[in-house]
Coordinates of C-alpha atoms (C1' of nucleotides) in Angstrom, one line a residue:
Chain A
M1 CA 19.1 -72.5 49.2
K2 CA 20.8 -70.3 52.0
F3 CA 24.4 -69.2 51.6
T4 CA 26.8 -66.4 52.7
P5 CA 24.9 -63.2 52.4
P6 CA 26.1 -60.1 50.7
E7 CA 26.4 -57.0 53.0
C8 CA 23.7 -54.4 52.5
I9 CA 26.3 -51.6 53.0
N10 CA 28.2 -52.9 49.9
C11 CA 25.0 -53.6 47.9
T12 CA 25.1 -51.4 44.9
S13 CA 21.6 -52.4 44.0
R14 CA 20.2 -50.3 46.9
I15 CA 20.9 -47.1 45.2
G16 CA 17.6 -45.7 43.9
S17 CA 15.6 -48.3 45.7
L18 CA 13.7 -48.3 48.9
M19 CA 16.6 -49.6 50.8
G20 CA 18.4 -46.4 49.8
C21 CA 16.3 -44.6 52.4
C22 CA 18.1 -46.4 55.2
N23 CA 21.0 -44.9 57.1
Q24 CA 24.2 -46.7 57.9
S25 CA 23.2 -48.1 61.3
E26 CA 19.9 -49.3 59.9
L27 CA 21.7 -51.0 57.0
E28 CA 24.0 -52.7 59.4
S29 CA 21.1 -53.9 61.5
V30 CA 19.2 -55.2 58.4
S31 CA 22.4 -56.9 57.2
A32 CA 22.8 -58.7 60.6
T33 CA 19.2 -59.9 60.7
K34 CA 18.4 -60.8 57.2
S35 CA 18.7 -64.2 55.6
C36 CA 19.9 -64.6 52.0
F37 CA 18.9 -67.2 49.4
T38 CA 19.8 -68.3 45.9
F39 CA 17.1 -69.4 43.5
R40 CA 17.6 -71.3 40.3
K41 CA 15.7 -70.2 37.3
G42 CA 12.1 -71.2 37.7
Q43 CA 12.2 -71.6 41.4
I44 CA 9.4 -70.1 43.5
I45 CA 10.3 -67.3 46.0
F46 CA 6.9 -67.1 47.5
H47 CA 3.6 -68.6 46.6
E48 CA 0.1 -67.1 46.0
G49 CA -2.0 -67.8 48.9
G50 CA 0.8 -68.2 51.4
K51 CA 1.2 -66.1 54.5
P52 CA 3.9 -63.4 54.3
S53 CA 6.4 -63.2 57.1
G54 CA 8.7 -60.7 55.7
L55 CA 10.0 -58.9 52.8
Y56 CA 12.2 -60.0 49.8
C57 CA 14.9 -57.7 48.4
I58 CA 16.4 -58.8 45.1
N59 CA 20.2 -58.7 45.1
S60 CA 20.7 -60.1 41.7
G61 CA 18.7 -61.7 38.9
K62 CA 15.3 -61.1 37.4
V63 CA 12.0 -62.0 39.1
K64 CA 8.4 -62.2 38.0
V65 CA 5.4 -61.6 40.2
A66 CA 2.4 -63.3 38.7
K67 CA -1.2 -64.3 39.4
M68 CA -3.0 -67.4 38.4
G69 CA -6.0 -66.7 36.3
S70 CA -9.3 -68.7 36.6
D71 CA -8.5 -71.3 34.0
G72 CA -4.9 -71.8 34.9
K73 CA -3.4 -69.1 32.8
E74 CA -0.8 -67.0 34.4
Q75 CA -0.7 -63.2 34.4
I76 CA 2.5 -61.4 35.2
V77 CA 1.6 -58.3 37.3
R78 CA 5.0 -57.0 38.0
L79 CA 8.6 -57.5 37.0
A80 CA 11.4 -57.0 39.6
K81 CA 15.2 -56.4 39.2
P82 CA 18.1 -56.1 41.6
G83 CA 17.4 -53.5 44.2
D84 CA 13.6 -54.0 44.0
I85 CA 11.6 -55.3 46.9
I86 CA 8.8 -57.8 46.5
G87 CA 6.1 -59.0 48.9
Y88 CA 5.3 -55.6 50.4
R89 CA 1.8 -55.4 49.2
A90 CA 0.6 -58.5 51.1
L91 CA 2.6 -57.3 54.2
M92 CA 1.1 -53.9 54.3
A93 CA -2.5 -55.1 53.4
D94 CA -2.1 -57.7 56.2
T95 CA -3.4 -60.4 53.8
N96 CA -1.9 -63.6 52.2
Y97 CA 0.1 -63.2 49.0
S98 CA -2.2 -62.5 46.1
A99 CA 0.5 -63.5 43.6
S100 CA 3.6 -65.7 43.4
A101 CA 7.1 -64.6 42.8
V102 CA 9.3 -66.7 40.6
A103 CA 13.0 -66.4 39.5
L104 CA 13.3 -65.7 35.8
D105 CA 17.0 -66.1 36.1
D106 CA 19.3 -67.5 38.7
A107 CA 18.7 -65.0 41.5
V108 CA 20.0 -63.9 44.9
V109 CA 17.4 -62.6 47.2
C110 CA 17.6 -61.4 50.7
F111 CA 14.8 -61.9 53.2
V112 CA 14.0 -59.1 55.9
P113 CA 11.7 -60.3 58.6
K114 CA 8.4 -58.5 59.1
S115 CA 9.3 -57.1 62.5
Q116 CA 12.3 -55.4 61.2
F117 CA 10.4 -54.0 58.2
L118 CA 7.8 -52.6 60.5
E119 CA 10.5 -51.1 62.6
L120 CA 11.9 -49.3 59.7
I121 CA 8.5 -48.0 58.7
S122 CA 7.7 -46.6 62.1
H123 CA 11.1 -45.0 62.8
N124 CA 12.2 -43.8 59.4
V125 CA 10.0 -41.3 57.8
A126 CA 11.9 -41.4 54.5
F127 CA 11.4 -45.1 54.4
S128 CA 7.7 -45.0 55.0
G129 CA 7.2 -42.2 52.6
G130 CA 9.2 -44.1 50.0
L131 CA 7.0 -47.2 50.6
M132 CA 3.9 -45.1 50.1
K133 CA 5.3 -43.8 46.9
L134 CA 6.1 -47.3 45.8
L135 CA 2.6 -48.5 46.5
S136 CA 1.1 -45.5 44.8
T137 CA 3.2 -45.9 41.7
A138 CA 2.4 -49.6 41.5
L139 CA -1.3 -48.9 41.9
G140 CA -1.1 -46.4 39.0
D141 CA 0.8 -48.9 36.8
A142 CA -1.7 -51.7 37.7
E143 CA -4.6 -49.4 36.8
E144 CA -3.0 -48.3 33.6
R145 CA -2.4 -52.0 32.6
M146 CA -6.0 -52.8 33.5
V147 CA -7.2 -50.2 30.9
Q148 CA -4.8 -51.6 28.3
M149 CA -6.0 -55.1 28.9
A150 CA -9.6 -53.9 28.4
Y151 CA -9.2 -52.0 25.2
K152 CA -5.8 -52.3 23.6
P153 CA -5.3 -55.0 20.9
V154 CA -2.7 -57.6 21.5
R155 CA -0.3 -56.3 19.0
E156 CA -0.1 -53.0 20.9
R157 CA 0.2 -54.7 24.3
L158 CA 3.0 -56.8 23.0
A159 CA 4.9 -53.6 21.8
E160 CA 4.2 -52.2 25.3
A161 CA 5.5 -55.4 27.0
L162 CA 8.8 -55.4 25.0
L163 CA 9.4 -51.7 26.0
L164 CA 8.5 -52.6 29.6
L165 CA 11.1 -55.3 29.6
R166 CA 13.7 -52.9 28.1
K167 CA 12.8 -50.2 30.6
T168 CA 13.1 -52.6 33.5
Y169 CA 16.1 -54.6 32.5
Q170 CA 18.1 -52.3 30.3
P171 CA 21.6 -52.1 31.8
A172 CA 22.5 -48.6 33.0
D173 CA 25.2 -48.0 30.4
G174 CA 23.1 -49.6 27.6
T175 CA 22.9 -47.4 24.5
D176 CA 23.1 -50.6 22.4
N177 CA 20.2 -52.6 21.2
F178 CA 18.5 -54.2 24.1
T179 CA 18.5 -58.0 24.2
I180 CA 16.6 -60.2 26.6
S181 CA 16.1 -64.0 26.9
I182 CA 12.5 -64.7 27.8
S183 CA 10.3 -67.6 27.1
R184 CA 7.3 -67.0 24.8
E185 CA 5.1 -68.3 27.6
D186 CA 6.4 -65.6 30.0
L187 CA 6.1 -62.9 27.4
A188 CA 2.5 -64.0 26.7
S189 CA 1.8 -63.8 30.5
I190 CA 3.0 -60.2 30.5
V191 CA 0.8 -59.3 27.5
G192 CA -2.1 -61.3 28.8
T193 CA -2.6 -63.5 25.7
A194 CA -2.0 -67.0 24.3
K195 CA 1.6 -68.2 23.6
E196 CA 0.7 -68.8 19.9
T197 CA -0.6 -65.3 19.4
T198 CA 2.6 -63.8 21.0
I199 CA 4.7 -65.9 18.7
R200 CA 2.8 -64.9 15.6
L201 CA 3.0 -61.2 16.4
L202 CA 6.7 -61.5 17.2
S203 CA 7.1 -62.9 13.6
E204 CA 5.3 -59.8 12.3
F205 CA 7.6 -57.6 14.3
K206 CA 10.6 -59.6 12.8
D207 CA 9.2 -59.0 9.3
E208 CA 8.9 -55.3 10.0
K209 CA 12.5 -55.2 11.3
L210 CA 11.5 -54.1 14.7
I211 CA 13.2 -57.0 16.4
T212 CA 15.3 -60.0 15.8
T213 CA 15.1 -63.2 17.7
K214 CA 17.6 -66.0 18.3
G215 CA 16.3 -69.0 20.2
S216 CA 14.4 -67.5 23.1
S217 CA 16.2 -64.2 23.1
I218 CA 14.8 -61.2 21.6
T219 CA 16.7 -58.0 20.5
I220 CA 14.9 -54.7 20.1
L221 CA 16.1 -53.0 16.9
D222 CA 13.6 -50.1 16.6
A223 CA 12.3 -49.0 20.0
D224 CA 10.8 -45.8 18.5
K225 CA 8.6 -47.7 16.1
L226 CA 7.5 -50.0 18.9
Y227 CA 6.6 -46.9 20.9
S228 CA 4.6 -45.5 18.1
I229 CA 2.7 -48.9 17.8
C230 CA 1.6 -48.9 21.3
H231 CA 0.5 -45.2 21.2
L232 CA -1.5 -45.5 18.0
Y233 CA -4.4 -43.7 19.3
D234 CA -2.9 -41.4 21.9
Chain B
M1 CA -20.7 -25.4 43.6
K2 CA -19.7 -24.4 47.2
F3 CA -22.2 -24.4 50.0
T4 CA -22.5 -24.7 53.8
P5 CA -20.3 -27.7 54.7
P6 CA -21.4 -30.5 57.0
E7 CA -19.2 -31.0 60.1
C8 CA -16.8 -33.9 60.1
I9 CA -17.5 -34.6 63.8
N10 CA -21.2 -35.3 62.9
C11 CA -20.3 -37.2 59.6
T12 CA -21.5 -40.6 60.0
S13 CA -19.8 -41.7 56.8
R14 CA -16.4 -41.4 58.5
I15 CA -17.0 -44.6 60.5
G16 CA -15.0 -47.4 58.9
S17 CA -13.2 -45.1 56.7
L18 CA -9.8 -43.5 56.7
M19 CA -11.1 -40.3 58.5
G20 CA -12.3 -42.6 61.3
C21 CA -8.6 -42.7 62.3
C22 CA -8.7 -39.0 63.3
N23 CA -9.2 -37.9 66.9
Q24 CA -11.6 -35.1 67.8
S25 CA -9.2 -32.3 67.6
E26 CA -7.9 -33.4 64.2
L27 CA -11.5 -33.7 62.9
E28 CA -12.3 -30.2 64.2
S29 CA -9.2 -28.9 62.4
V30 CA -10.1 -30.6 59.2
S31 CA -13.7 -29.4 59.5
A32 CA -12.5 -25.8 59.8
T33 CA -10.0 -26.0 56.9
K34 CA -11.9 -28.0 54.3
S35 CA -14.1 -26.7 51.5
C36 CA -17.3 -28.6 50.5
F37 CA -18.9 -28.9 47.2
T38 CA -22.0 -30.3 45.6
F39 CA -21.8 -32.0 42.2
R40 CA -24.7 -32.8 40.0
K41 CA -24.9 -36.1 38.3
G42 CA -22.3 -36.3 35.6
Q43 CA -20.2 -33.5 36.9
I44 CA -16.4 -33.9 37.1
I45 CA -14.7 -33.7 40.5
F46 CA -11.2 -33.9 39.2
H47 CA -9.8 -34.5 35.8
E48 CA -7.3 -36.9 34.4
G49 CA -4.0 -35.1 33.8
G50 CA -4.7 -32.4 36.3
K51 CA -2.5 -31.5 39.2
P52 CA -3.7 -32.6 42.7
S53 CA -3.9 -30.0 45.3
G54 CA -5.7 -32.0 48.0
L55 CA -7.8 -34.8 48.8
Y56 CA -11.5 -35.4 48.2
C57 CA -13.7 -37.1 50.9
I58 CA -17.2 -38.1 49.8
N59 CA -20.1 -37.1 52.1
S60 CA -22.9 -38.4 50.0
G61 CA -23.5 -39.8 46.6
K62 CA -21.8 -42.3 44.3
V63 CA -18.6 -41.5 42.5
K64 CA -16.7 -43.2 39.7
V65 CA -12.9 -43.0 39.2
A66 CA -12.2 -43.7 35.5
K67 CA -9.4 -43.7 33.0
M68 CA -9.7 -42.8 29.3
G69 CA -8.5 -45.7 27.1
S70 CA -6.5 -45.0 24.0
D71 CA -9.5 -45.0 21.6
G72 CA -11.7 -42.8 23.8
K73 CA -13.3 -45.7 25.6
E74 CA -13.6 -45.2 29.3
Q75 CA -12.6 -47.7 32.0
I76 CA -13.8 -47.4 35.5
V77 CA -11.0 -48.3 37.9
R78 CA -12.7 -47.6 41.2
L79 CA -16.2 -46.9 42.6
A80 CA -16.5 -44.7 45.7
K81 CA -19.2 -44.3 48.2
P82 CA -19.8 -41.9 51.2
G83 CA -16.9 -42.0 53.6
D84 CA -14.5 -43.0 50.9
I85 CA -11.6 -40.7 49.8
I86 CA -10.4 -40.2 46.3
G87 CA -7.4 -38.6 44.8
Y88 CA -5.0 -40.0 47.2
R89 CA -3.0 -42.0 44.7
A90 CA -1.9 -39.0 42.7
L91 CA -1.1 -37.1 45.9
M92 CA 1.1 -39.8 47.4
A93 CA 2.8 -40.7 44.1
D94 CA 3.3 -36.9 43.6
T95 CA 2.1 -37.2 40.0
N96 CA -0.8 -35.7 38.1
Y97 CA -4.2 -37.4 38.3
S98 CA -4.1 -40.6 36.3
A99 CA -7.8 -40.8 36.2
S100 CA -10.9 -38.6 36.5
A101 CA -13.5 -38.6 39.2
V102 CA -17.1 -38.1 38.1
A103 CA -20.4 -38.0 40.2
L104 CA -22.7 -40.8 39.3
D105 CA -25.4 -39.2 41.5
D106 CA -25.8 -35.8 42.9
A107 CA -23.0 -35.8 45.4
V108 CA -21.6 -33.8 48.3
V109 CA -17.8 -33.9 48.4
C110 CA -15.4 -32.3 50.9
F111 CA -12.0 -31.1 49.9
V112 CA -9.0 -31.4 52.3
P113 CA -6.0 -29.4 51.2
K114 CA -2.7 -31.2 50.6
S115 CA -0.9 -29.6 53.5
Q116 CA -3.4 -30.7 56.0
F117 CA -3.4 -34.2 54.6
L118 CA 0.3 -34.4 54.8
E119 CA 0.1 -33.1 58.4
L120 CA -2.2 -36.0 59.3
I121 CA 0.1 -38.5 57.7
S122 CA 3.1 -37.4 59.6
H123 CA 1.5 -36.9 63.0
N124 CA -1.0 -39.7 63.1
V125 CA 0.4 -43.1 62.8
A126 CA -3.0 -44.8 62.7
F127 CA -3.9 -42.5 59.8
S128 CA -0.7 -43.2 57.8
G129 CA -1.1 -46.9 58.5
G130 CA -4.6 -46.8 57.3
L131 CA -3.6 -45.0 54.2
M132 CA -1.0 -47.6 53.5
K133 CA -3.6 -50.3 54.0
L134 CA -5.9 -48.5 51.6
L135 CA -3.2 -48.3 48.9
S136 CA -2.2 -51.9 49.4
T137 CA -5.8 -53.1 49.1
A138 CA -6.5 -50.9 46.1
L139 CA -3.3 -52.4 44.5
G140 CA -4.5 -55.9 45.1
D141 CA -7.9 -55.1 43.6
A142 CA -6.3 -53.5 40.6
E143 CA -4.1 -56.5 39.9
E144 CA -6.9 -58.9 40.4
R145 CA -9.1 -57.0 37.8
M146 CA -6.1 -56.9 35.5
V147 CA -6.1 -60.6 35.5
Q148 CA -9.8 -60.8 35.0
M149 CA -9.6 -58.5 32.0
A150 CA -6.9 -60.6 30.5
Y151 CA -8.5 -64.1 30.9
K152 CA -12.2 -63.9 32.0
P153 CA -14.9 -63.8 29.3
V154 CA -17.2 -60.8 29.4
R155 CA -20.1 -62.7 30.9
E156 CA -18.2 -63.6 34.0
R157 CA -16.9 -60.0 34.3
L158 CA -20.4 -58.7 34.1
A159 CA -21.5 -60.9 36.9
E160 CA -18.5 -59.7 38.8
A161 CA -19.3 -56.1 38.2
L162 CA -22.9 -56.5 39.4
L163 CA -21.7 -58.0 42.5
L164 CA -19.1 -55.3 43.0
L165 CA -21.9 -52.7 42.7
R166 CA -23.9 -54.5 45.2
K167 CA -21.0 -54.9 47.6
T168 CA -20.1 -51.3 47.3
Y169 CA -23.5 -49.7 47.4
Q170 CA -25.7 -52.2 49.3
P171 CA -27.3 -50.2 52.1
A172 CA -26.2 -51.4 55.6
D173 CA -29.6 -52.8 56.5
G174 CA -30.2 -54.3 53.1
T175 CA -31.2 -57.9 53.2
D176 CA -33.6 -57.2 50.3
N177 CA -32.8 -57.5 46.8
F178 CA -30.3 -55.0 45.7
T179 CA -31.4 -52.3 43.1
I180 CA -29.2 -49.8 41.4
S181 CA -29.6 -47.3 38.7
I182 CA -26.7 -47.2 36.4
S183 CA -26.4 -46.5 32.7
R184 CA -25.4 -49.3 30.4
E185 CA -22.5 -47.2 29.3
D186 CA -21.1 -46.9 32.9
L187 CA -21.7 -50.6 33.5
A188 CA -19.8 -51.5 30.3
S189 CA -17.0 -49.2 31.6
I190 CA -16.7 -51.2 34.7
V191 CA -16.7 -54.6 32.8
G192 CA -14.3 -53.2 30.1
T193 CA -16.4 -54.0 27.1
A194 CA -18.8 -52.4 24.6
K195 CA -22.3 -51.1 25.7
E196 CA -24.0 -53.4 23.2
T197 CA -22.3 -56.5 24.6
T198 CA -23.3 -55.5 28.1
I199 CA -26.9 -55.0 27.2
R200 CA -27.0 -58.4 25.4
L201 CA -25.6 -60.2 28.4
L202 CA -27.9 -58.4 30.8
S203 CA -30.8 -59.8 28.6
E204 CA -29.4 -63.2 29.1
F205 CA -29.3 -62.7 32.8
K206 CA -32.9 -61.6 32.7
D207 CA -33.9 -64.7 30.7
E208 CA -32.1 -66.7 33.4
K209 CA -34.1 -64.8 36.2
L210 CA -30.8 -63.6 37.8
I211 CA -31.8 -59.9 37.6
T212 CA -34.7 -57.7 36.4
T213 CA -34.4 -54.3 34.9
K214 CA -36.7 -51.3 34.7
G215 CA -35.4 -48.4 32.6
S216 CA -31.8 -48.0 33.7
S217 CA -32.2 -49.6 37.0
I218 CA -31.1 -53.2 37.6
T219 CA -32.3 -55.4 40.5
I220 CA -30.3 -58.4 41.5
L221 CA -32.6 -61.4 42.2
D222 CA -30.1 -64.2 42.6
A223 CA -26.7 -63.1 43.8
D224 CA -25.6 -66.7 44.6
K225 CA -26.0 -67.7 41.0
L226 CA -24.2 -64.6 39.8
Y227 CA -21.4 -65.6 42.2
S228 CA -21.2 -69.0 40.7
I229 CA -21.0 -67.6 37.2
C230 CA -18.0 -65.4 38.0
H231 CA -16.2 -68.3 39.8
L232 CA -16.8 -70.9 37.1
Y233 CA -13.2 -72.1 37.0
D234 CA -12.1 -71.5 40.5
Chain C
dT1 C1' -50.7 -34.7 26.7
dA2 C1' -47.8 -34.4 22.7
dT3 C1' -43.1 -34.7 21.1
dC4 C1' -38.4 -34.7 21.2
dG5 C1' -34.1 -36.6 22.5
dG6 C1' -31.5 -39.8 24.7
dA7 C1' -31.0 -44.3 26.4
dA8 C1' -32.2 -49.1 26.1
dC9 C1' -32.4 -52.8 23.1
dT10 C1' -31.8 -56.0 18.9
dG11 C1' -30.0 -57.8 14.5
dA12 C1' -26.4 -58.5 10.9
dC13 C1' -21.8 -58.6 9.9
dT14 C1' -16.8 -58.6 10.7
dT15 C1' -12.6 -58.9 13.2
dT16 C1' -9.8 -60.6 16.6
dC17 C1' -7.9 -64.0 18.9
dA18 C1' -8.0 -68.6 21.3
dT19 C1' -7.6 -73.4 20.4
dC20 C1' -6.0 -77.5 18.4
dA21 C1' -2.9 -79.8 15.5
dT22 C1' 1.5 -80.3 13.5
dC23 C1' 6.1 -79.4 12.3
dT24 C1' 10.7 -77.5 13.2
dT25 C1' 14.3 -75.8 16.0
dT26 C1' 16.8 -75.5 20.2
dT27 C1' 18.5 -77.2 24.4
dA28 C1' 20.3 -80.3 27.6
dA29 C1' 21.2 -84.8 29.0
dA30 C1' 22.8 -89.5 28.1
Chain D
dT1 C1' 27.6 -86.9 19.1
dT2 C1' 23.1 -88.7 19.5
dT3 C1' 18.7 -88.4 21.0
dA4 C1' 14.8 -87.0 23.8
dA5 C1' 12.3 -83.4 25.6
dA6 C1' 11.1 -78.7 25.6
dA7 C1' 10.3 -74.6 23.3
dG8 C1' 9.5 -72.1 19.0
dA9 C1' 6.9 -71.6 14.9
dT10 C1' 2.9 -72.0 11.5
dG11 C1' -1.7 -73.3 9.7
dA12 C1' -6.7 -74.1 9.9
dT13 C1' -10.8 -73.3 12.3
dG14 C1' -14.4 -71.6 15.4
dA15 C1' -16.0 -68.9 19.2
dA16 C1' -16.3 -64.5 21.4
dA17 C1' -17.0 -60.0 21.1
dG18 C1' -16.7 -55.4 18.6
dT19 C1' -19.0 -52.4 15.2
dC20 C1' -22.6 -50.4 12.7
dA21 C1' -27.2 -49.8 11.7
dG22 C1' -31.7 -49.6 13.0
dT23 C1' -35.9 -49.8 16.3
dT24 C1' -38.3 -49.3 20.6
dC25 C1' -38.9 -47.4 25.0
dC26 C1' -38.8 -43.8 28.5
dG27 C1' -38.5 -39.5 30.7
dA28 C1' -38.2 -34.6 30.5
dT29 C1' -40.1 -30.4 28.6
dA30 C1' -43.1 -27.5 26.0

DNA sequence: TATCGGAACTGACTTTCATCATCTTTTAAA
DNA sequence: TTTAAAAGATGATGAAAGTCAGTTCCGATA
């Protein structure tokens, strides 16, 4: 759904994100060219296999980037928050999307056409450098998670996933206990396991007073202990 | 061990690799600046946790890039062949190495210092574009393997690993059956499983006439069937 | 060529986790 | 508020794969 777009200049999300590399005139140009959409929870932003024609920049809401496994099971490969861009991998590799992006919340997402994106890359060194750093960091994260999938037991990966959620979506001010509403299905897709196993291990964590749950929302009570669980052997 | 370096200009490996983006004068400059080393099978080229000071370009031999899992088990995240560069992720992300590089064979590897690499990136658009494409493709591969680790059974991942070895190290002329010498330990590290499990499944493949083995070398007899094994559910 | 060490291989056993079935709670719509 | 559907939770069971222990094979070196 399209609607009146927010101005990039006023977008606080851009601080500390790739768009922060743009100067004022570039931001104005992007603002003028982009389209902006709202997505309801669960709606698809782009679809695995589809052809990318631009870049998505998240203005508000949470987004998952996920691949379909061979037997229909979903694996979340990345989580995105306001200020993050998604869809850049396919654009740079010049391939179709290798994953889908889905809104976890109601979200506002801006679309920057490919031509303008390439323009920024070729004219703004900070921007292209930032993009390379983004790619490199994402590659490092993906390789790290690949090792975890291979060798870490589910319990440790679940602790890791909870901390990843906190790290990604913790509000800036937040010194409080972190709370997030996430379906057990989605959580299992981060961990790379079955929903039932996730639920069982969450119950263990509840017994151990590491978290509490209410409906689908989870509150982290003891992040330090979660941290020590996922670094058992380190 | 350092020795008389091969000239980049005459290096046939550079065709189809990132270095192929360089023009003659750039190649001469690289050739003049670089150092060149030989590594015996098993020797470490760079070490996980170490600080990168440049880029490695493989002139001959096979190289594995691997991470150490939490309980001391190794996961091979990438395989490199002549012409490939390694160590670029850490350099671009400006972090320490997140994986080690080890020679699988006796290998000749050239070292390009960071300053010259950054020079190439900033002055040669084709080079920086090629690097971005390299990063994007590697990210796609890593995410794909992450999903496989999560949901594919070991048998399918082993078939996948054998085909990956073939795709990577198949000689250009090779229409013959592909043969490679690889320890069961290393093969298990690609698959992300235990050595014994790998051996057992290789025996199954032998029974099914998909491969033959002699000592540590493995010959692929029926790549099509291996392919159908790793795409069971697709 | 003998032998020593490492790698390939095999078997027995155990653990982890996926699956299926069922029940309960929550959520949202009528 | 009632009720239907979706999501959370729990139990029982079996398959997949890890671990440990042991044997055989091969290749390097004396």
